[in-house]
Amino acid sequence: VSGYKKLDDSFFEELEEILIQADLGVQTSMDLVETLRIKTKESKIEVAHEAIAMLKKQIQQMLGDDNPSMNLQKDALTVILVVGVNGAGKTTSIAKMAYQLKEQGNKVILAAGDTFRAAATEQLEKWSQDIGVSLIKQKEGADPAAVAYDALQSAIAKKADVLIVDTAGRLHTKINLMEEIKKIKRVLERELPGAPHETLLVLDASTGQNAIEQAKLFNKATGITGIVLTKLDGSAKGGIVIPIADRLDIPVKWIGVGENKEDLKPFNPKDYTDTLFS
Amino acid sequence: SLSEKIQHAFAGLKKKGTLGEDDVMKALKEVQIALLEADVNYKVVKSMMQDIKEKAIGKRVMESLSPAQQVIKIVNEELTSMMGKEQASIVLSPNPPTIIMLCGLQGAGKSTTCAKLANHFKKEHKKVMMAACDVYRPAAIKQLQVLGEALDIPVFFLGDSVSPVDIAKGAIEKAKKSAVDILLVDTAGRMHIDEQMMDELVQMKQEIKPHEILLVVDAMTGQDALHVAEHFNQGLDIDGLLLSKMDGDARGGAAISAKAVTGKPIKFLGTGEKIGDLEAFHPERMASRILG
Ligand SMILES: Nc1nc2c(ncn2[C@@H]2O[C@H](COP(=O)(O)OP(=O)(O)OP(=O)(O)O)[C@@H](O)[C@H]2O)c(=O)[nH]1
Ligand SMILES: Nc1nc2c(ncn2[C@@H]2O[C@H](COP(=O)(O)OP(=O)(O)OP(=O)(O)O)[C@@H](O)[C@H]2O)c(=O)[nH]1
Ligand SMILES: [Mg+2]
Ligand SMILES: [Mg+2]
């Protein structure tokens, strides 16, 4: 796009194509390009790279300009609940977060809240051993709310700094599973007022428009304080976080860029917006 | 729904009398938007709209008493034909074991699908075995073992410090000795742009010569589905596609993109987390789902 000499129709069409292919969605892409057409005319911008810079600013505003941070409690236990659809990267992201928080000097405890899927507890257990943090678990088929309760009691007793609760993957369309996640949240809230201090929605960067529906329904069920956008080391851009931030006011807090424990970075709106056009 | 939008686009025009090309183009814009919102890839939508436009700008629509209905029919026909007509199934080899290899991105549903397929063939009275070739993901081998145990289907494994190719070869030897009819090879999830991991799959294909290579694609995948399917097909010449998590409310445009770019048939649908949640693919049903 930077090769264009003038801001003609094909320039704006190509911008729209880039946004749509980055999964921003048709509506958001058309709106952004339409706004850009108007603003470039108003500001008498006639050079491609200036127009692109203006578009990037628009997108950054939608994402929220400043780097969103985690709501970590000072000298008190922070409880983080992690939710999302099947296979998004919840368990792996929890391991990455636990590693980072431990490196920062926090005492971290994990709760194996997925009591449904084959070897889900074993998967988190391997990670907890690898990282060197305690894991609270129960047998397969146990009530996940009971595991959450157990883990919270243990975290309080052991004076942990952070408790991260893993949950089973679930489609937002499954009402009984969404009720289950509400119950887990209620149990945490009841046992520690203010908990969970963060409820993170894990979203796979290759997800299409369905991500908006996911964000809406998970937000409705438990409230979502932030998104972990995973698998950005692929070719997908994860653009659906832009309409999600704009319409639901939910910020991206972390990005996953690989399968190892170090592969988690804080979300930076400017860097992210730059990669949309790289 | 798209049908309603098309009806609406034409509703205002009926009073004018005869339809012009511009009128039909207005309705087609709705179709283009609907396909993109259904996650069909931008390039695939562009080429589909060419075909749809050619059929729509003609007597069939413009001289029809119900042009909206005609346009809806054209779009439906286009989608259904793109989905593939054949009731594609897995053809078993006359020299057992038939080797089926599953591949795809991280978290797509391969391991779960592996068990579902194993169960599907076991119910058809075939002797089945699974091979645990994911040596990277923590407890991946355990996951397949737990699934196999519940189904009373043997899982061949050599732990996670043996190469996936060697595990697969060992599985084939064991399968032949145990008169196994079908061997399902589960592989680790990987990015299509990870050259080293894609080379590993190419090497596995060369060494074990699977009869069937299935790419598992998450039904909620967006624009990237095209690139994923293209790369896996270029590297492996896959035999079929399998769409997982169809029990959600994703429109599933990824199916069209993957099918369009590979030309390979969609063989099965994953429709839930339980072992029995595996269904045959029906092109017309998929077409109407994508149209919403
Ligand atoms: N390349 C890459 N792979 C990732 C990333 N995050 C997670 N994965 C992989 O994605 C797959 C699924 O990750 P999990 O952590 O099991 O996902 P989950 O959401 O807990 O899955 P369920 O509990 O089954 O719903 C694994 O193979 C992970 O290694 C990432 O940022 N990049
Ligand atoms: N709702 C639903 N969930 C599914 C379906 N297929 C798989 N899953 C779930 O998706 C998640 C990921 O499944 P896995 O089988 O672990 O995926 P995978 O491709 O083997 O993952 P990696 O080996 O890490 O690449 C699990 O929570 C499964 O239960 C499906 O058709 N519907
Ligand atoms: Mg998990
Ligand atoms: Mg797997």
XYZ file of C-alpha atoms and ligand atoms in Angstrom:
636
model
C 0.000 0.000 0.000
C 2.853 2.403 0.646
C 3.649 2.319 -3.065
C 0.557 4.312 -3.992
C 1.185 7.743 -5.438
C -2.241 9.143 -4.696
C -5.064 8.255 -2.375
C -7.443 6.942 -5.012
C -10.219 4.344 -4.763
C -7.878 1.397 -5.267
C -5.688 2.624 -2.383
C -8.624 2.610 0.032
C -9.877 -0.716 -1.361
C -6.497 -2.289 -0.726
C -6.517 -0.965 2.859
C -9.950 -2.478 3.387
C -8.669 -5.793 2.022
C -5.718 -5.762 4.469
C -8.016 -5.111 7.436
C -10.555 -7.765 6.426
C -7.805 -10.332 5.896
C -6.470 -9.486 9.366
C -9.893 -10.558 10.752
C -11.054 -7.081 11.812
C -14.382 -7.977 10.223
C -16.225 -6.340 7.345
C -18.092 -3.731 9.364
C -15.077 -2.495 11.350
C -12.865 -2.486 8.226
C -15.400 -0.552 6.142
C -15.985 1.957 8.959
C -12.258 2.540 9.494
C -11.598 3.080 5.784
C -14.638 5.337 5.381
C -13.494 7.467 8.334
C -9.986 7.597 6.835
C -11.349 8.795 3.466
C -13.108 11.676 5.197
C -10.238 12.598 7.512
C -7.527 12.503 4.820
C -9.671 14.881 2.746
C -10.220 17.168 5.728
C -6.529 17.199 6.659
C -5.496 17.469 2.995
C -3.359 14.337 3.328
C -2.325 13.090 -0.099
C 0.583 10.745 0.651
C 0.078 7.033 1.315
C 2.394 6.663 4.309
C 0.727 9.609 6.041
C -2.696 8.089 5.469
C -1.493 4.756 6.864
C -0.049 6.504 9.914
C -3.451 8.115 10.443
C -5.196 4.739 10.110
C -2.826 3.174 12.639
C -3.695 5.957 15.101
C -7.419 5.256 14.603
C -6.871 1.561 15.331
C -4.671 2.250 18.353
C -7.429 4.438 19.789
C -9.906 1.578 19.430
C -7.509 -0.767 21.196
C -6.941 1.673 24.038
C -3.789 3.712 23.794
C -1.941 2.785 26.956
C -0.490 -0.603 27.838
C -3.153 -2.309 29.976
C -1.794 -3.903 33.123
C -2.912 -6.720 35.382
C -4.893 -5.914 38.507
C -2.320 -7.354 40.980
C -3.160 -6.850 44.646
C -0.547 -5.172 46.822
C 0.361 -7.336 49.852
C -2.709 -9.488 49.309
C -3.666 -12.557 47.308
C -4.516 -11.970 43.645
C -6.877 -14.494 42.093
C -6.856 -14.919 38.327
C -9.610 -16.938 36.619
C -8.826 -18.137 33.074
C -11.613 -19.024 30.640
C -12.157 -19.592 26.929
C -13.253 -22.005 24.240
C -11.664 -25.389 23.608
C -8.042 -25.447 22.535
C -7.495 -21.656 22.702
C -4.360 -21.992 24.849
C -5.604 -21.506 28.435
C -3.488 -24.133 30.194
C -0.304 -23.156 28.339
C -0.925 -19.426 28.959
C -1.401 -20.119 32.672
C 1.962 -21.885 32.754
C 3.584 -18.901 31.014
C 1.978 -16.427 33.416
C 2.962 -18.509 36.434
C 6.553 -18.603 35.200
C 6.677 -14.841 34.708
C 5.041 -14.032 38.050
C 7.376 -16.445 39.865
C 10.385 -14.839 38.153
C 9.104 -11.514 39.521
C 9.318 -12.938 43.046
C 5.690 -13.976 43.559
C 4.574 -17.131 45.333
C 2.232 -18.670 42.756
C -0.295 -21.501 43.172
C -2.220 -23.141 40.325
C -5.665 -24.759 40.436
C -6.363 -27.640 38.034
C -9.930 -26.569 37.362
C -10.349 -28.690 34.225
C -11.700 -31.905 35.714
C -13.319 -33.002 32.488
C -10.883 -33.412 29.601
C -8.569 -36.424 29.288
C -5.213 -35.748 31.001
C -6.020 -32.049 31.578
C -4.787 -32.188 35.173
C -1.660 -34.123 34.137
C -0.904 -31.446 31.531
C -1.008 -28.616 34.118
C 0.829 -30.809 36.618
C 3.751 -31.279 34.199
C 3.890 -27.521 33.757
C 3.739 -26.814 37.501
C 6.651 -29.219 38.077
C 8.611 -27.669 35.222
C 8.131 -24.152 36.597
C 8.334 -25.027 40.283
C 4.949 -23.921 41.612
C 2.344 -25.830 43.646
C -0.717 -27.304 42.042
C -4.058 -27.989 43.715
C -5.920 -30.792 41.961
C -8.661 -33.382 42.447
C -9.728 -36.538 40.637
C -11.146 -36.439 37.095
C -14.863 -35.751 37.229
C -14.645 -33.701 40.433
C -16.690 -30.498 40.661
C -14.446 -27.720 39.276
C -15.955 -25.274 41.786
C -14.750 -27.600 44.561
C -11.209 -27.512 43.130
C -11.388 -23.702 42.969
C -12.597 -23.578 46.576
C -9.863 -25.967 47.698
C -7.177 -24.015 45.876
C -8.340 -20.681 47.286
C -8.309 -22.019 50.866
C -4.813 -23.381 50.256
C -3.568 -20.125 48.692
C -4.876 -18.132 51.660
C -3.379 -20.560 54.197
C 0.003 -20.617 52.443
C -0.023 -16.811 52.038
C 0.455 -17.112 48.283
C 0.692 -13.944 46.186
C -1.139 -15.262 43.132
C -3.631 -18.060 42.504
C -4.381 -18.895 38.870
C -7.450 -21.040 38.206
C -7.517 -23.138 35.017
C -10.898 -24.155 33.628
C -12.055 -26.597 30.977
C -12.506 -25.304 27.455
C -16.160 -24.634 26.703
C -18.144 -23.260 23.795
C -20.018 -20.083 24.779
C -23.168 -21.621 23.296
C -23.313 -24.389 25.908
C -25.600 -22.939 28.573
C -24.861 -25.520 31.272
C -21.114 -25.030 30.843
C -21.508 -21.249 31.048
C -23.502 -21.755 34.269
C -20.603 -23.846 35.560
C -18.136 -21.011 34.983
C -20.491 -18.586 36.765
C -20.575 -20.958 39.735
C -16.758 -21.139 39.853
C -16.620 -17.348 39.925
C -19.277 -17.134 42.661
C -17.349 -19.615 44.833
C -14.156 -17.550 44.473
C -16.042 -14.315 45.218
C -17.740 -15.739 48.275
C -14.529 -17.042 49.805
C -12.458 -13.924 49.059
C -14.346 -10.663 48.485
C -12.969 -9.010 45.353
C -11.901 -12.301 43.800
C -11.355 -13.068 40.996
C -9.347 -9.874 40.528
C -8.752 -10.774 36.895
C -10.915 -12.919 34.642
C -8.951 -13.479 31.450
C -10.487 -14.687 28.207
C -7.997 -16.682 26.154
C -8.535 -16.148 22.435
C -6.772 -17.924 19.572
C -5.432 -15.312 17.108
C -6.664 -17.388 14.140
C -10.307 -17.162 15.288
C -12.702 -15.396 12.948
C -15.822 -13.357 13.656
C -17.084 -15.917 16.182
C -14.610 -14.399 18.660
C -16.953 -11.435 19.107
C -19.754 -13.774 20.170
C -17.322 -15.555 22.525
C -16.248 -12.291 24.126
C -19.876 -11.130 24.497
C -21.117 -14.287 26.190
C -18.116 -14.859 28.456
C -18.303 -11.206 29.447
C -22.007 -11.599 30.201
C -21.363 -14.701 32.305
C -18.427 -13.618 34.463
C -17.236 -10.257 33.250
C -13.929 -10.318 31.370
C -11.133 -8.003 32.550
C -8.694 -8.821 29.783
C -7.818 -10.974 26.801
C -4.839 -13.244 26.246
C -4.374 -13.386 22.469
C -2.515 -16.624 21.700
C -0.702 -18.145 18.721
C 0.421 -14.828 17.242
C 3.537 -16.709 16.127
C 1.401 -18.073 13.290
C 0.302 -16.071 10.251
C -3.015 -14.905 11.739
C -3.205 -11.320 12.987
C -5.980 -11.672 15.573
C -7.729 -8.529 14.331
C -10.982 -9.481 16.046
C -9.571 -7.940 19.242
C -10.148 -4.535 17.654
C -13.960 -4.675 17.378
C -13.973 -6.470 20.749
C -12.039 -3.617 22.398
C -14.166 -1.011 20.639
C -17.603 -2.515 21.306
C -17.114 -4.321 24.622
C -14.331 -2.225 26.152
C -12.256 -5.346 26.867
C -8.482 -4.788 26.532
C -5.867 -7.264 25.378
C -3.417 -7.751 28.258
C -1.120 -10.517 26.986
C -0.064 -12.104 23.732
C 1.116 -15.699 23.289
C 3.904 -16.125 20.761
C 4.914 -19.759 21.102
C 4.655 -22.978 23.093
C 7.414 -22.404 25.670
C 7.025 -20.849 29.098
C 8.851 -17.679 28.032
C 6.504 -17.066 25.102
C 4.164 -14.569 26.740
C 4.494 -10.810 26.270
C 2.494 -7.850 27.580
C 0.235 -6.415 24.883
C 1.481 -3.222 23.270
C -1.159 -1.503 21.102
C 1.408 0.413 19.016
C 3.585 -2.636 18.243
C 0.507 -4.697 17.493
C -0.932 -2.082 15.113
C 2.416 -1.857 13.300
C 2.423 -5.621 12.651
C -1.059 -5.405 11.114
C 0.545 -3.642 8.168
C 3.840 -5.535 8.025
C -30.220 -13.764 7.604
C -28.782 -13.378 4.117
C -32.052 -14.461 2.495
C -33.827 -11.656 4.343
C -31.180 -9.122 3.316
C -31.486 -10.172 -0.337
C -35.298 -9.978 -0.127
C -34.943 -6.532 1.399
C -32.504 -5.371 -1.306
C -35.017 -6.344 -3.979
C -38.150 -5.226 -2.118
C -37.622 -1.573 -2.924
C -37.027 -2.320 -6.587
C -40.170 -4.255 -7.460
C -42.134 -1.084 -7.991
C -39.746 0.148 -10.708
C -40.744 -2.530 -13.190
C -37.775 -4.119 -14.958
C -34.536 -4.733 -13.070
C -31.235 -3.254 -14.138
C -27.713 -4.533 -13.534
C -27.171 -1.905 -10.824
C -30.151 -3.215 -8.901
C -28.789 -6.753 -8.882
C -25.313 -5.482 -7.876
C -26.852 -3.901 -4.769
C -28.195 -7.271 -3.685
C -24.872 -8.940 -4.505
C -23.062 -6.507 -2.201
C -25.134 -8.010 0.624
C -23.998 -11.478 -0.435
C -20.345 -10.427 -0.423
C -20.639 -8.944 3.070
C -22.457 -12.014 4.377
C -19.763 -14.369 3.057
C -16.979 -12.276 4.626
C -18.865 -12.136 7.927
C -19.143 -15.922 7.727
C -15.305 -16.023 7.645
C -14.916 -17.078 4.018
C -11.491 -15.847 2.857
C -11.420 -12.489 1.053
C -9.797 -13.934 -2.110
C -12.236 -16.846 -2.237
C -15.176 -14.470 -1.825
C -13.862 -12.319 -4.667
C -13.741 -15.247 -7.066
C -17.127 -16.574 -5.871
C -18.712 -13.179 -6.485
C -17.422 -13.289 -10.078
C -19.264 -16.578 -10.683
C -22.366 -15.450 -8.832
C -22.486 -12.140 -10.715
C -22.258 -13.850 -14.102
C -25.252 -16.020 -13.240
C -27.188 -13.200 -11.559
C -26.864 -10.628 -14.349
C -29.109 -12.429 -16.746
C -32.650 -13.314 -17.699
C -32.955 -15.832 -14.899
C -32.939 -13.077 -12.296
C -33.814 -9.880 -14.134
C -36.903 -11.246 -15.876
C -38.050 -13.332 -12.938
C -41.237 -12.702 -10.986
C -39.232 -13.304 -7.797
C -35.674 -12.090 -8.465
C -34.725 -12.305 -4.794
C -35.556 -16.013 -4.737
C -33.474 -16.554 -7.885
C -30.443 -14.794 -6.389
C -30.753 -16.787 -3.162
C -30.927 -19.979 -5.213
C -27.823 -19.006 -7.228
C -25.818 -18.266 -4.074
C -26.931 -21.534 -2.509
C -25.990 -23.494 -5.627
C -22.577 -21.808 -5.740
C -21.865 -22.608 -2.087
C -23.087 -26.187 -2.316
C -21.020 -26.891 -5.423
C -17.950 -25.390 -3.702
C -18.467 -27.656 -0.717
C -18.087 -30.709 -2.898
C -20.731 -33.162 -3.973
C -19.224 -36.453 -2.960
C -20.101 -38.171 0.283
C -16.382 -38.548 0.885
C -15.321 -41.375 3.135
C -12.084 -43.092 4.055
C -11.219 -45.926 1.692
C -9.569 -48.836 3.483
C -6.462 -50.399 2.040
C -6.557 -54.020 0.822
C -3.228 -54.454 2.640
C -3.822 -53.646 6.313
C -3.133 -51.690 8.339
C -4.734 -48.667 6.693
C -2.654 -45.798 8.032
C -4.483 -42.543 8.787
C -2.374 -39.547 9.814
C -3.927 -36.499 11.508
C -2.308 -33.070 11.277
C -3.158 -29.436 11.891
C -2.571 -26.331 13.980
C -2.198 -26.342 17.754
C -5.476 -26.983 19.576
C -7.497 -27.789 16.427
C -8.850 -31.033 17.941
C -6.534 -33.704 16.474
C -6.089 -35.944 19.541
C -9.805 -35.914 20.364
C -10.641 -36.544 16.694
C -8.122 -39.390 16.599
C -10.075 -41.122 19.363
C -13.410 -40.341 17.693
C -12.247 -41.893 14.415
C -10.816 -44.890 16.267
C -14.180 -45.428 17.950
C -16.012 -44.967 14.633
C -14.017 -47.794 13.025
C -14.186 -50.004 16.107
C -17.997 -49.775 15.940
C -17.647 -51.069 12.335
C -15.890 -54.118 13.811
C -12.425 -53.126 12.681
C -9.335 -53.763 14.789
C -7.958 -50.310 15.584
C -4.764 -48.928 17.102
C -3.639 -45.348 17.805
C -0.042 -44.051 17.739
C 0.979 -41.308 20.184
C 3.438 -39.269 18.131
C 3.121 -35.902 19.928
C 6.320 -35.791 21.966
C 6.181 -32.056 22.601
C 2.981 -31.105 24.425
C 3.019 -31.944 28.153
C 0.904 -35.071 28.835
C -0.106 -35.418 25.155
C 0.777 -39.110 25.192
C -1.160 -39.518 28.446
C -4.159 -37.799 26.832
C -4.263 -40.380 24.032
C -3.705 -43.225 26.530
C -6.630 -42.071 28.680
C -8.837 -41.832 25.578
C -7.694 -45.248 24.337
C -8.307 -46.857 27.725
C -11.885 -45.603 27.846
C -12.498 -47.125 24.404
C -10.480 -50.287 24.990
C -8.368 -49.370 21.952
C -4.584 -49.929 22.197
C -2.303 -46.890 22.060
C 1.245 -47.408 20.806
C 3.751 -45.132 22.544
C 7.500 -44.949 23.158
C 7.554 -41.912 25.472
C 8.561 -38.380 24.571
C 12.303 -38.772 23.993
C 11.896 -40.872 20.837
C 11.317 -39.093 17.507
C 7.737 -38.988 16.206
C 8.821 -40.765 13.003
C 10.388 -43.640 14.971
C 7.260 -43.958 17.112
C 5.106 -44.129 13.979
C 7.347 -46.785 12.435
C 7.238 -48.800 15.643
C 3.454 -48.507 15.654
C 3.217 -49.876 12.115
C 5.354 -52.889 13.016
C 3.202 -53.592 16.067
C 0.011 -53.047 14.053
C 1.114 -55.600 11.443
C 2.024 -58.142 14.124
C -1.343 -57.673 15.848
C -3.385 -57.867 12.627
C -4.663 -54.331 13.110
C -6.961 -53.059 10.345
C -6.591 -49.324 10.994
C -3.731 -47.381 12.559
C -4.458 -43.768 13.500
C -1.382 -41.573 13.880
C -1.825 -38.511 16.114
C 0.742 -35.761 15.562
C 1.686 -32.609 17.478
C -0.016 -29.358 16.555
C 2.233 -27.055 14.532
C 2.219 -23.767 12.643
C 2.118 -24.109 8.847
C 4.863 -21.459 8.739
C 7.166 -23.436 11.051
C 9.484 -24.967 8.428
C 11.197 -27.376 10.784
C 7.925 -28.808 12.081
C 6.431 -29.012 8.584
C 9.575 -30.861 7.436
C 9.002 -33.329 10.273
C 5.565 -34.142 8.835
C 6.959 -34.465 5.312
C 9.573 -36.869 6.630
C 6.899 -38.829 8.492
C 4.857 -39.109 5.307
C 7.878 -40.369 3.362
C 8.720 -42.973 6.020
C 5.293 -44.376 6.859
C 3.397 -43.705 3.617
C -0.062 -43.084 5.134
C -3.073 -44.061 3.047
C -4.940 -41.073 4.353
C -3.695 -37.683 5.587
C -6.416 -35.608 7.224
C -6.036 -31.918 8.058
C -8.081 -30.995 11.128
C -9.363 -27.409 10.907
C -11.153 -25.558 13.702
C -14.563 -24.448 12.362
C -14.183 -21.013 13.979
C -10.971 -20.208 12.075
C -11.061 -16.905 10.223
C -9.194 -15.618 7.184
C -6.096 -17.659 8.059
C -7.819 -20.956 7.166
C -6.835 -20.400 3.543
C -3.115 -20.082 4.315
C -3.127 -23.014 6.741
C -4.874 -25.377 4.327
C -2.725 -24.222 1.414
C 0.559 -24.799 3.236
C -0.378 -28.192 4.660
C -1.616 -29.318 1.264
C 1.483 -28.049 -0.532
C 3.712 -29.868 1.900
C 1.760 -33.117 2.255
C -0.815 -33.400 -0.542
C -3.496 -34.139 2.057
C -6.363 -36.518 1.330
C -9.094 -34.750 3.177
C -10.267 -32.129 5.626
C -11.979 -32.564 8.942
C -13.806 -29.632 10.537
C -13.820 -29.686 14.338
C -16.003 -27.797 16.859
C -18.958 -27.567 14.491
C -21.202 -27.727 17.566
C -20.497 -24.036 18.176
C -22.187 -21.148 16.358
C -19.294 -20.227 14.069
C -20.659 -19.944 10.522
C -17.787 -22.072 9.248
C -16.568 -20.107 6.235
C -13.164 -21.641 6.950
C -14.542 -24.815 5.356
C -15.107 -23.058 2.035
C -11.678 -21.440 2.059
C -9.898 -24.689 2.918
C -11.852 -26.675 0.334
C -11.422 -24.025 -2.359
C -7.660 -23.721 -1.983
C -6.905 -27.458 -1.644
C -9.625 -29.026 -3.755
C -9.706 -31.835 -1.198
C -12.953 -33.240 0.239
C -14.344 -32.565 3.690
C -14.663 -36.035 5.175
C -15.998 -35.647 8.708
C -17.252 -33.066 11.181
C -16.388 -32.917 14.873
C -19.572 -31.950 16.678
C -18.702 -32.073 20.356
C -16.240 -33.138 23.018
C -17.540 -36.672 23.473
C -16.216 -39.675 21.568
C -19.463 -40.187 19.686
C -19.495 -36.576 18.400
C -18.332 -37.335 14.864
C -20.648 -36.811 11.899
C -20.571 -37.253 8.154
C -20.316 -34.088 6.090
C -23.384 -32.824 4.207
C -22.594 -30.096 1.632
C -26.107 -28.580 1.488
C -26.306 -28.287 5.279
C -22.919 -26.559 5.386
C -23.984 -24.171 2.613
C -27.117 -23.061 4.448
C -25.149 -22.683 7.710
C -22.641 -20.388 6.005
C -25.469 -18.322 4.498
C -27.050 -18.008 7.932
N 2.370 -21.771 18.643
C 1.669 -21.537 19.750
N 1.005 -22.542 20.317
C 0.311 -22.283 21.453
C 0.250 -20.992 22.030
N -0.525 -21.078 23.154
C -0.919 -22.368 23.260
N -0.405 -23.101 22.227
C -0.606 -24.514 21.932
O -1.977 -24.710 21.683
C -2.342 -26.045 22.078
C -3.525 -25.952 23.020
O -3.089 -25.322 24.206
P -3.792 -25.619 25.613
O -3.079 -24.781 26.613
O -3.896 -27.067 25.861
O -5.226 -25.017 25.314
P -6.487 -25.026 26.266
O -7.269 -23.800 26.007
O -6.073 -25.209 27.683
O -7.258 -26.292 25.731
P -8.505 -27.034 26.438
O -8.219 -27.069 27.889
O -8.514 -28.379 25.812
O -9.690 -26.232 26.108
C -1.100 -26.665 22.701
O -0.475 -27.441 21.716
C -0.244 -25.463 23.050
O 1.135 -25.756 23.045
C 0.960 -19.911 21.390
O 0.970 -18.754 21.790
N 1.652 -20.263 20.248
N -16.869 -28.549 21.451
C -15.951 -29.280 20.808
N -14.740 -29.411 21.344
C -13.843 -30.172 20.684
C -14.113 -30.811 19.455
N -12.993 -31.490 19.068
C -12.071 -31.273 20.029
N -12.588 -30.474 21.004
C -11.917 -29.949 22.191
O -10.910 -29.067 21.755
C -9.829 -29.060 22.690
C -8.553 -29.374 21.954
O -8.613 -30.722 21.511
P -7.299 -31.595 21.299
O -7.754 -32.911 20.773
O -6.461 -31.592 22.524
O -6.597 -30.734 20.165
P -5.225 -31.029 19.452
O -5.327 -30.594 18.041
O -4.815 -32.452 19.634
O -4.235 -30.067 20.224
P -2.637 -30.062 20.125
O -2.189 -31.492 20.168
O -2.180 -29.273 21.283
O -2.312 -29.403 18.831
C -10.205 -30.068 23.749
O -10.813 -29.358 24.820
C -11.215 -30.944 23.069
O -12.121 -31.559 23.961
C -15.425 -30.648 18.883
O -15.773 -31.150 17.816
N -16.296 -29.875 19.612
Mg -6.624 -26.648 29.067
Mg -3.104 -33.251 20.417
